[in-house]
PDB file of C-alpha atoms and ligand atoms in Angstrom:
ATOM      1  CA  MET A 110     -12.373  -6.804   5.289  1.00  0.00           C
ATOM      2  CA  THR A 111     -12.600  -9.922   3.174  1.00  0.00           C
ATOM      3  CA  ASN A 112      -9.619 -10.654   1.058  1.00  0.00           C
ATOM      4  CA  LYS A 113     -11.159  -9.939  -2.302  1.00  0.00           C
ATOM      5  CA  PHE A 114      -8.448  -7.694  -3.726  1.00  0.00           C
ATOM      6  CA  ASN A 115      -6.152 -10.050  -5.584  1.00  0.00           C
ATOM      7  CA  TYR A 116      -4.153  -7.597  -7.671  1.00  0.00           C
ATOM      8  CA  PHE A 117      -2.565  -4.169  -7.438  1.00  0.00           C
ATOM      9  CA  ILE A 118      -1.061  -3.472 -10.829  1.00  0.00           C
ATOM     10  CA  GLY A 119       0.971  -0.387 -11.695  1.00  0.00           C
ATOM     11  CA  ASN A 120       1.002   0.908 -15.267  1.00  0.00           C
ATOM     12  CA  TRP A 121       3.947   3.225 -15.699  1.00  0.00           C
ATOM     13  CA  LYS A 122       3.120   4.136 -19.307  1.00  0.00           C
ATOM     14  CA  MET A 123       5.994   6.197 -20.814  1.00  0.00           C
ATOM     15  CA  PHE A 124       7.837   6.738 -17.557  1.00  0.00           C
ATOM     16  CA  GLY A 125      11.001   5.526 -15.908  1.00  0.00           C
ATOM     17  CA  ASP A 126      14.681   4.836 -16.369  1.00  0.00           C
ATOM     18  CA  LEU A 127      17.064   2.295 -14.910  1.00  0.00           C
ATOM     19  CA  SER A 128      17.244   4.161 -11.597  1.00  0.00           C
ATOM     20  CA  SER A 129      13.459   4.347 -11.090  1.00  0.00           C
ATOM     21  CA  ILE A 130      13.489   0.795  -9.710  1.00  0.00           C
ATOM     22  CA  ARG A 131      14.076   2.434  -6.328  1.00  0.00           C
ATOM     23  CA  LEU A 132      10.339   3.300  -6.308  1.00  0.00           C
ATOM     24  CA  ILE A 133       9.384  -0.358  -6.708  1.00  0.00           C
ATOM     25  CA  LYS A 134      11.942  -1.431  -4.093  1.00  0.00           C
ATOM     26  CA  LYS A 135      10.330   0.899  -1.525  1.00  0.00           C
ATOM     27  CA  ILE A 136       6.934  -0.593  -2.298  1.00  0.00           C
ATOM     28  CA  SER A 137       8.368  -4.082  -1.989  1.00  0.00           C
ATOM     29  CA  ILE A 138       9.658  -3.343   1.537  1.00  0.00           C
ATOM     30  CA  ASN A 139       6.244  -2.026   2.579  1.00  0.00           C
ATOM     31  CA  LEU A 140       4.607  -5.156   1.173  1.00  0.00           C
ATOM     32  CA  ASN A 141       6.232  -7.254   3.885  1.00  0.00           C
ATOM     33  CA  ARG A 142       3.632  -5.819   6.276  1.00  0.00           C
ATOM     34  CA  PHE A 143       0.899  -7.682   4.433  1.00  0.00           C
ATOM     35  CA  LYS A 144       2.311 -11.184   4.519  1.00  0.00           C
ATOM     36  CA  LYS A 145      -0.992 -12.715   5.516  1.00  0.00           C
ATOM     37  CA  ASN A 146      -2.969 -10.922   2.795  1.00  0.00           C
ATOM     38  CA  LYS A 147      -2.602 -12.900  -0.365  1.00  0.00           C
ATOM     39  CA  PHE A 148      -2.492 -10.400  -3.192  1.00  0.00           C
ATOM     40  CA  LYS A 149      -0.165  -9.868  -6.076  1.00  0.00           C
ATOM     41  CA  VAL A 150       1.651  -6.668  -6.993  1.00  0.00           C
ATOM     42  CA  VAL A 151       2.726  -6.254 -10.607  1.00  0.00           C
ATOM     43  CA  PHE A 152       4.452  -3.348 -12.322  1.00  0.00           C
ATOM     44  CA  CYS A 153       3.957  -2.982 -16.059  1.00  0.00           C
ATOM     45  CA  ILE A 154       6.932  -0.980 -17.227  1.00  0.00           C
ATOM     46  CA  PRO A 155       8.532   0.165 -20.505  1.00  0.00           C
ATOM     47  CA  TYR A 156      10.209  -2.533 -22.628  1.00  0.00           C
ATOM     48  CA  THR A 157      13.605  -0.934 -22.010  1.00  0.00           C
ATOM     49  CA  LEU A 158      13.432  -1.717 -18.281  1.00  0.00           C
ATOM     50  CA  ILE A 159      11.948  -5.221 -18.268  1.00  0.00           C
ATOM     51  CA  ASN A 160      15.156  -7.211 -18.342  1.00  0.00           C
ATOM     52  CA  SER A 161      17.015  -5.245 -15.712  1.00  0.00           C
ATOM     53  CA  TYR A 162      14.056  -4.923 -13.321  1.00  0.00           C
ATOM     54  CA  SER A 163      12.930  -8.532 -13.589  1.00  0.00           C
ATOM     55  CA  LYS A 164      16.447  -9.716 -12.713  1.00  0.00           C
ATOM     56  CA  GLN A 165      16.707  -7.368  -9.747  1.00  0.00           C
ATOM     57  CA  LEU A 166      13.239  -8.276  -8.469  1.00  0.00           C
ATOM     58  CA  LYS A 167      13.557 -12.012  -9.021  1.00  0.00           C
ATOM     59  CA  GLN A 168      13.514 -12.954  -5.332  1.00  0.00           C
ATOM     60  CA  SER A 169      11.026 -10.222  -4.412  1.00  0.00           C
ATOM     61  CA  ASN A 170       7.262 -10.082  -3.892  1.00  0.00           C
ATOM     62  CA  ILE A 171       6.715  -8.024  -7.065  1.00  0.00           C
ATOM     63  CA  SER A 172       6.274  -9.241 -10.641  1.00  0.00           C
ATOM     64  CA  ILE A 173       7.050  -7.444 -13.859  1.00  0.00           C
ATOM     65  CA  GLY A 174       4.869  -6.985 -16.914  1.00  0.00           C
ATOM     66  CA  ALA A 175       4.949  -5.259 -20.294  1.00  0.00           C
ATOM     67  CA  GLN A 176       2.398  -2.657 -21.415  1.00  0.00           C
ATOM     68  CA  ASN A 177       1.755  -3.947 -24.910  1.00  0.00           C
ATOM     69  CA  VAL A 178       2.942  -6.575 -27.351  1.00  0.00           C
ATOM     70  CA  HIS A 179       2.874  -7.302 -31.077  1.00  0.00           C
ATOM     71  CA  TYR A 180       0.305  -9.884 -32.175  1.00  0.00           C
ATOM     72  CA  LEU A 181       2.684 -12.090 -34.144  1.00  0.00           C
ATOM     73  CA  TYR A 182       3.842 -15.233 -32.360  1.00  0.00           C
ATOM     74  CA  GLU A 183       6.927 -15.593 -34.559  1.00  0.00           C
ATOM     75  CA  TYR A 184       9.595 -13.009 -35.381  1.00  0.00           C
ATOM     76  CA  GLY A 185       8.736 -10.786 -38.340  1.00  0.00           C
ATOM     77  CA  SER A 186       9.530  -7.683 -40.349  1.00  0.00           C
ATOM     78  CA  TYR A 187       7.868  -5.169 -38.039  1.00  0.00           C
ATOM     79  CA  THR A 188      10.310  -2.369 -37.360  1.00  0.00           C
ATOM     80  CA  GLY A 189      10.228  -1.274 -33.755  1.00  0.00           C
ATOM     81  CA  SER A 190       7.853  -4.027 -32.599  1.00  0.00           C
ATOM     82  CA  ILE A 191       8.276  -6.527 -29.793  1.00  0.00           C
ATOM     83  CA  ASN A 192       6.412  -9.847 -29.614  1.00  0.00           C
ATOM     84  CA  SER A 193       5.372 -12.049 -26.702  1.00  0.00           C
ATOM     85  CA  LYS A 194       8.369 -14.346 -27.086  1.00  0.00           C
ATOM     86  CA  MET A 195      10.649 -11.331 -26.666  1.00  0.00           C
ATOM     87  CA  ILE A 196       8.960  -9.912 -23.564  1.00  0.00           C
ATOM     88  CA  LYS A 197       8.898 -13.383 -22.006  1.00  0.00           C
ATOM     89  CA  ASN A 198      12.593 -13.823 -22.748  1.00  0.00           C
ATOM     90  CA  ALA A 199      13.311 -10.427 -21.169  1.00  0.00           C
ATOM     91  CA  GLY A 200      11.542 -11.487 -17.953  1.00  0.00           C
ATOM     92  CA  ALA A 201       7.936 -10.275 -18.212  1.00  0.00           C
ATOM     93  CA  GLU A 202       5.287 -12.464 -16.583  1.00  0.00           C
ATOM     94  CA  TYR A 203       2.343 -10.220 -17.467  1.00  0.00           C
ATOM     95  CA  VAL A 204       1.250  -7.972 -20.311  1.00  0.00           C
ATOM     96  CA  ILE A 205      -1.414  -5.285 -20.614  1.00  0.00           C
ATOM     97  CA  ILE A 206      -3.455  -5.780 -23.788  1.00  0.00           C
ATOM     98  CA  GLY A 207      -6.190  -3.519 -25.165  1.00  0.00           C
ATOM     99  CA  HIS A 208      -5.342  -0.392 -23.219  1.00  0.00           C
ATOM    100  CA  SER A 209      -7.400   2.502 -24.601  1.00  0.00           C
ATOM    101  CA  GLU A 210      -4.203   4.453 -25.306  1.00  0.00           C
ATOM    102  CA  ASN A 211      -3.310   1.671 -27.747  1.00  0.00           C
ATOM    103  CA  ARG A 212      -6.849   1.156 -29.018  1.00  0.00           C
ATOM    104  CA  ILE A 213      -6.788   4.749 -30.302  1.00  0.00           C
ATOM    105  CA  ASN A 214      -3.545   3.911 -32.094  1.00  0.00           C
ATOM    106  CA  GLY A 215      -5.116   1.076 -34.062  1.00  0.00           C
ATOM    107  CA  ASP A 216      -5.622  -1.858 -31.709  1.00  0.00           C
ATOM    108  CA  THR A 217      -8.914  -3.346 -32.897  1.00  0.00           C
ATOM    109  CA  ASP A 218     -10.695  -6.169 -31.065  1.00  0.00           C
ATOM    110  CA  THR A 219      -9.402  -8.560 -33.751  1.00  0.00           C
ATOM    111  CA  ILE A 220      -5.802  -7.498 -33.215  1.00  0.00           C
ATOM    112  CA  ILE A 221      -6.316  -7.670 -29.446  1.00  0.00           C
ATOM    113  CA  ASN A 222      -7.608 -11.230 -29.868  1.00  0.00           C
ATOM    114  CA  LYS A 223      -4.426 -12.186 -31.750  1.00  0.00           C
ATOM    115  CA  LYS A 224      -2.244 -10.520 -29.116  1.00  0.00           C
ATOM    116  CA  ILE A 225      -3.986 -12.479 -26.368  1.00  0.00           C
ATOM    117  CA  LYS A 226      -3.575 -15.786 -28.194  1.00  0.00           C
ATOM    118  CA  SER A 227       0.100 -15.283 -28.924  1.00  0.00           C
ATOM    119  CA  SER A 228       0.827 -14.162 -25.347  1.00  0.00           C
ATOM    120  CA  LEU A 229      -1.041 -17.091 -23.793  1.00  0.00           C
ATOM    121  CA  LYS A 230       0.928 -19.429 -26.042  1.00  0.00           C
ATOM    122  CA  ASN A 231       4.085 -17.950 -24.536  1.00  0.00           C
ATOM    123  CA  ASN A 232       2.759 -18.418 -21.012  1.00  0.00           C
ATOM    124  CA  ILE A 233       2.271 -14.767 -20.245  1.00  0.00           C
ATOM    125  CA  LYS A 234      -0.605 -13.627 -18.073  1.00  0.00           C
ATOM    126  CA  ILE A 235      -2.864 -11.060 -19.686  1.00  0.00           C
ATOM    127  CA  ILE A 236      -4.365  -7.909 -18.225  1.00  0.00           C
ATOM    128  CA  LEU A 237      -7.148  -7.227 -20.713  1.00  0.00           C
ATOM    129  CA  CYS A 238      -8.455  -3.645 -20.644  1.00  0.00           C
ATOM    130  CA  ILE A 239     -11.999  -2.867 -21.672  1.00  0.00           C
ATOM    131  CA  GLY A 240     -14.105   0.248 -21.267  1.00  0.00           C
ATOM    132  CA  GLU A 241     -16.362   2.797 -22.920  1.00  0.00           C
ATOM    133  CA  THR A 242     -15.534   6.319 -24.056  1.00  0.00           C
ATOM    134  CA  ASN A 243     -17.366   9.355 -22.735  1.00  0.00           C
ATOM    135  CA  LYS A 244     -19.427   9.602 -25.926  1.00  0.00           C
ATOM    136  CA  GLN A 245     -20.447   5.959 -25.682  1.00  0.00           C
ATOM    137  CA  LYS A 246     -21.407   6.456 -22.045  1.00  0.00           C
ATOM    138  CA  ILE A 247     -23.536   9.502 -22.866  1.00  0.00           C
ATOM    139  CA  ASN A 248     -25.207   7.573 -25.686  1.00  0.00           C
ATOM    140  CA  LYS A 249     -25.961   4.731 -23.262  1.00  0.00           C
ATOM    141  CA  GLN A 250     -23.836   2.270 -25.234  1.00  0.00           C
ATOM    142  CA  THR A 251     -21.701   1.098 -22.329  1.00  0.00           C
ATOM    143  CA  ASN A 252     -23.113  -2.437 -22.120  1.00  0.00           C
ATOM    144  CA  ARG A 253     -23.028  -2.927 -25.860  1.00  0.00           C
ATOM    145  CA  ILE A 254     -19.385  -1.811 -26.049  1.00  0.00           C
ATOM    146  CA  LEU A 255     -18.280  -3.912 -23.081  1.00  0.00           C
ATOM    147  CA  LYS A 256     -20.008  -6.978 -24.520  1.00  0.00           C
ATOM    148  CA  LYS A 257     -18.469  -6.445 -27.959  1.00  0.00           C
ATOM    149  CA  GLN A 258     -14.988  -6.004 -26.491  1.00  0.00           C
ATOM    150  CA  ILE A 259     -15.333  -9.150 -24.368  1.00  0.00           C
ATOM    151  CA  VAL A 260     -16.811 -11.343 -27.094  1.00  0.00           C
ATOM    152  CA  LEU A 261     -14.471 -10.306 -29.909  1.00  0.00           C
ATOM    153  CA  SER A 262     -11.248 -10.189 -27.971  1.00  0.00           C
ATOM    154  CA  LEU A 263     -11.864 -13.612 -26.426  1.00  0.00           C
ATOM    155  CA  LYS A 264     -12.987 -15.311 -29.640  1.00  0.00           C
ATOM    156  CA  GLY A 265     -11.603 -18.849 -29.838  1.00  0.00           C
ATOM    157  CA  ILE A 266     -10.100 -18.701 -26.349  1.00  0.00           C
ATOM    158  CA  ARG A 267     -10.953 -21.704 -24.210  1.00  0.00           C
ATOM    159  CA  SER A 268      -9.820 -20.731 -20.752  1.00  0.00           C
ATOM    160  CA  ILE A 269      -9.512 -17.440 -18.915  1.00  0.00           C
ATOM    161  CA  LYS A 270      -7.354 -18.891 -16.169  1.00  0.00           C
ATOM    162  CA  ASN A 271      -4.500 -16.588 -17.214  1.00  0.00           C
ATOM    163  CA  ILE A 272      -6.583 -13.551 -18.060  1.00  0.00           C
ATOM    164  CA  ILE A 273      -7.293 -10.702 -15.649  1.00  0.00           C
ATOM    165  CA  PHE A 274      -9.906  -8.161 -16.743  1.00  0.00           C
ATOM    166  CA  ALA A 275      -9.474  -4.450 -16.126  1.00  0.00           C
ATOM    167  CA  TYR A 276     -12.529  -2.245 -16.483  1.00  0.00           C
ATOM    168  CA  GLU A 277     -11.131   1.122 -17.518  1.00  0.00           C
ATOM    169  CA  PRO A 278     -13.722   3.675 -18.612  1.00  0.00           C
ATOM    170  CA  VAL A 279     -11.731   5.768 -21.093  1.00  0.00           C
ATOM    171  CA  TRP A 280     -13.143   9.007 -19.649  1.00  0.00           C
ATOM    172  CA  ALA A 281     -11.763   8.139 -16.217  1.00  0.00           C
ATOM    173  CA  ILE A 282      -8.165   7.542 -17.287  1.00  0.00           C
ATOM    174  CA  GLY A 283      -5.852  10.323 -16.144  1.00  0.00           C
ATOM    175  CA  THR A 284      -8.757  12.722 -15.632  1.00  0.00           C
ATOM    176  CA  GLY A 285      -9.284  12.540 -11.871  1.00  0.00           C
ATOM    177  CA  LYS A 286     -12.874  11.382 -12.530  1.00  0.00           C
ATOM    178  CA  VAL A 287     -14.134   7.990 -11.373  1.00  0.00           C
ATOM    179  CA  PRO A 288     -17.533   6.397 -11.957  1.00  0.00           C
ATOM    180  CA  ASN A 289     -19.950   6.678  -9.050  1.00  0.00           C
ATOM    181  CA  LYS A 290     -20.473   3.666  -6.844  1.00  0.00           C
ATOM    182  CA  TYR A 291     -23.735   2.649  -8.459  1.00  0.00           C
ATOM    183  CA  GLU A 292     -22.356   2.928 -12.013  1.00  0.00           C
ATOM    184  CA  LEU A 293     -19.220   1.047 -11.168  1.00  0.00           C
ATOM    185  CA  SER A 294     -20.925  -1.879  -9.391  1.00  0.00           C
ATOM    186  CA  LYS A 295     -23.445  -2.138 -12.210  1.00  0.00           C
ATOM    187  CA  ASN A 296     -20.740  -2.249 -14.899  1.00  0.00           C
ATOM    188  CA  ILE A 297     -18.518  -4.655 -12.977  1.00  0.00           C
ATOM    189  CA  LEU A 298     -21.467  -7.021 -12.504  1.00  0.00           C
ATOM    190  CA  TYR A 299     -22.357  -6.740 -16.165  1.00  0.00           C
ATOM    191  CA  ILE A 300     -18.782  -7.599 -17.174  1.00  0.00           C
ATOM    192  CA  LYS A 301     -18.775 -10.559 -14.795  1.00  0.00           C
ATOM    193  CA  SER A 302     -22.055 -11.860 -16.188  1.00  0.00           C
ATOM    194  CA  GLN A 303     -20.814 -11.584 -19.774  1.00  0.00           C
ATOM    195  CA  ILE A 304     -17.661 -13.494 -18.935  1.00  0.00           C
ATOM    196  CA  GLN A 305     -19.638 -16.136 -17.062  1.00  0.00           C
ATOM    197  CA  ASN A 306     -21.935 -16.450 -20.049  1.00  0.00           C
ATOM    198  CA  LYS A 307     -19.045 -17.230 -22.313  1.00  0.00           C
ATOM    199  CA  PHE A 308     -16.964 -19.288 -19.897  1.00  0.00           C
ATOM    200  CA  LYS A 309     -19.475 -21.324 -17.966  1.00  0.00           C
ATOM    201  CA  LYS A 310     -16.846 -23.242 -16.047  1.00  0.00           C
ATOM    202  CA  ALA A 311     -14.677 -20.257 -15.168  1.00  0.00           C
ATOM    203  CA  GLN A 312     -14.011 -20.190 -11.457  1.00  0.00           C
ATOM    204  CA  ASN A 313     -12.029 -17.222 -10.289  1.00  0.00           C
ATOM    205  CA  ILE A 314     -12.877 -14.324 -12.544  1.00  0.00           C
ATOM    206  CA  ASN A 315     -10.707 -11.346 -11.646  1.00  0.00           C
ATOM    207  CA  ILE A 316     -12.032  -7.913 -12.528  1.00  0.00           C
ATOM    208  CA  LEU A 317      -9.947  -4.871 -11.674  1.00  0.00           C
ATOM    209  CA  TYR A 318     -10.905  -1.239 -11.889  1.00  0.00           C
ATOM    210  CA  GLY A 319      -8.601   1.306 -13.542  1.00  0.00           C
ATOM    211  CA  GLY A 320      -8.937   5.058 -14.075  1.00  0.00           C
ATOM    212  CA  SER A 321      -7.685   7.781 -11.703  1.00  0.00           C
ATOM    213  CA  VAL A 322      -7.283   5.442  -8.721  1.00  0.00           C
ATOM    214  CA  ASN A 323      -5.515   7.410  -5.977  1.00  0.00           C
ATOM    215  CA  PRO A 324      -5.141   7.548  -2.187  1.00  0.00           C
ATOM    216  CA  ARG A 325      -8.074   9.974  -1.943  1.00  0.00           C
ATOM    217  CA  ASN A 326     -10.688   7.808  -3.671  1.00  0.00           C
ATOM    218  CA  ILE A 327      -9.440   4.338  -2.698  1.00  0.00           C
ATOM    219  CA  VAL A 328     -11.604   3.968   0.407  1.00  0.00           C
ATOM    220  CA  GLU A 329     -14.775   4.676  -1.567  1.00  0.00           C
ATOM    221  CA  LEU A 330     -13.659   2.356  -4.391  1.00  0.00           C
ATOM    222  CA  ASN A 331     -12.908  -0.392  -1.892  1.00  0.00           C
ATOM    223  CA  SER A 332     -16.533  -0.400  -0.809  1.00  0.00           C
ATOM    224  CA  ILE A 333     -17.633  -1.636  -4.226  1.00  0.00           C
ATOM    225  CA  ASP A 334     -18.563  -5.301  -4.403  1.00  0.00           C
ATOM    226  CA  HIS A 335     -17.092  -7.764  -6.846  1.00  0.00           C
ATOM    227  CA  LEU A 336     -13.899  -5.794  -7.431  1.00  0.00           C
ATOM    228  CA  ASN A 337     -10.698  -7.812  -7.348  1.00  0.00           C
ATOM    229  CA  GLY A 338      -8.109  -5.089  -7.457  1.00  0.00           C
ATOM    230  CA  TYR A 339      -6.830  -2.092  -9.369  1.00  0.00           C
ATOM    231  CA  LEU A 340      -4.861  -1.037 -12.409  1.00  0.00           C
ATOM    232  CA  ILE A 341      -3.117   2.141 -11.346  1.00  0.00           C
ATOM    233  CA  GLY A 342      -1.504   4.594 -13.766  1.00  0.00           C
ATOM    234  CA  GLY A 343      -0.443   8.026 -12.483  1.00  0.00           C
ATOM    235  CA  ALA A 344      -0.389   7.058  -8.797  1.00  0.00           C
ATOM    236  CA  SER A 345       1.925   4.088  -9.494  1.00  0.00           C
ATOM    237  CA  LYS A 346       4.758   6.490 -10.333  1.00  0.00           C
ATOM    238  CA  SER A 347       4.874   7.565  -6.701  1.00  0.00           C
ATOM    239  CA  SER A 348       5.894   4.952  -4.144  1.00  0.00           C
ATOM    240  CA  LYS A 349       4.172   7.025  -1.447  1.00  0.00           C
ATOM    241  CA  LYS A 350       0.824   7.068  -3.269  1.00  0.00           C
ATOM    242  CA  PHE A 351       1.011   3.382  -4.196  1.00  0.00           C
ATOM    243  CA  ILE A 352       1.864   2.431  -0.609  1.00  0.00           C
ATOM    244  CA  ASP A 353      -0.960   4.668   0.660  1.00  0.00           C
ATOM    245  CA  ILE A 354      -3.422   2.885  -1.625  1.00  0.00           C
ATOM    246  CA  MET A 355      -2.407  -0.516  -0.250  1.00  0.00           C
ATOM    247  CA  ASN A 356      -2.297   0.685   3.344  1.00  0.00           C
ATOM    248  CA  LYS A 357      -5.772   2.170   3.091  1.00  0.00           C
ATOM    249  CA  THR A 358      -7.081  -1.058   1.587  1.00  0.00           C
ATOM    250  CA  TYR A 359      -5.603  -3.249   4.316  1.00  0.00           C
ATOM    251  CA  LYS A 360      -5.684  -0.955   7.305  1.00  0.00           C
TER     252      LYS A 360
HETATM  253  P1  LIG B 122      -4.588   6.522 -14.394  1.00  0.00           P
HETATM  254  O1  LIG B 122      -4.301   5.429 -15.540  1.00  0.00           O
HETATM  255  O2  LIG B 122      -4.580   5.789 -13.087  1.00  0.00           O
HETATM  256  O3  LIG B 122      -3.493   7.512 -14.532  1.00  0.00           O
HETATM  257  O4  LIG B 122      -5.944   7.095 -14.697  1.00  0.00           O
HETATM  258  C1  LIG B 122      -4.859   4.159 -15.494  1.00  0.00           C
HETATM  259  C2  LIG B 122      -4.469   3.396 -16.735  1.00  0.00           C
HETATM  260  O5  LIG B 122      -4.392   4.010 -17.805  1.00  0.00           O
HETATM  261  O6  LIG B 122      -4.228   2.177 -16.681  1.00  0.00           O
END
């Protein structure tokens, strides 16, 4: 297999306490088997765990990310919010922006654009989630939605060197459903072409797939061209499943 999978990213969502790091430590030990395969493993965890985990994993092969961030670059009067300076200071190297679970809570493409700019300014790598809802898919609006999300969220951004794209069809998240092979390759290629259109000089465009990735469907997903890795929700809360996914990819 060619080494096209550059990222395996776990998204813990609202899960985990200080002791859950044991799951990541098990994964880290298993990762030593793949020394010659150059891919990156990142766990995006709740804010409350970032500082402790990033310290404990400092010398390891796993990086830590946040799952969201406030758009303001400076401090401000936003009760309960955390900005990119704060996650960086706590030890995060990555942040998920534009996840559909936050889009439904008010993250518009304009806000997402501001979040990306402020995070890039603080040297944080972005995992930008895009994807259509079931209704949009049925109404054949997938391309239009993907294009809109890409264009608006990247407005005014000059380089995508520190941006990883995650195609996450909303209807596939946490549902056990995944797009068929044809659909998925078509959408991934479309996303790639839109990004290339906008960033003519972009070299390594990384597009991940996210939505019900698990040890049972990973072999089929791996056969899809132009995929550069996965954003894994539910299955990232089990070290066994996450290890299985990697082992089946690099068997
Ligand atoms: P899932 O979540 O793997 O549980 O579908 C993916 C995500 O929301 O990033």
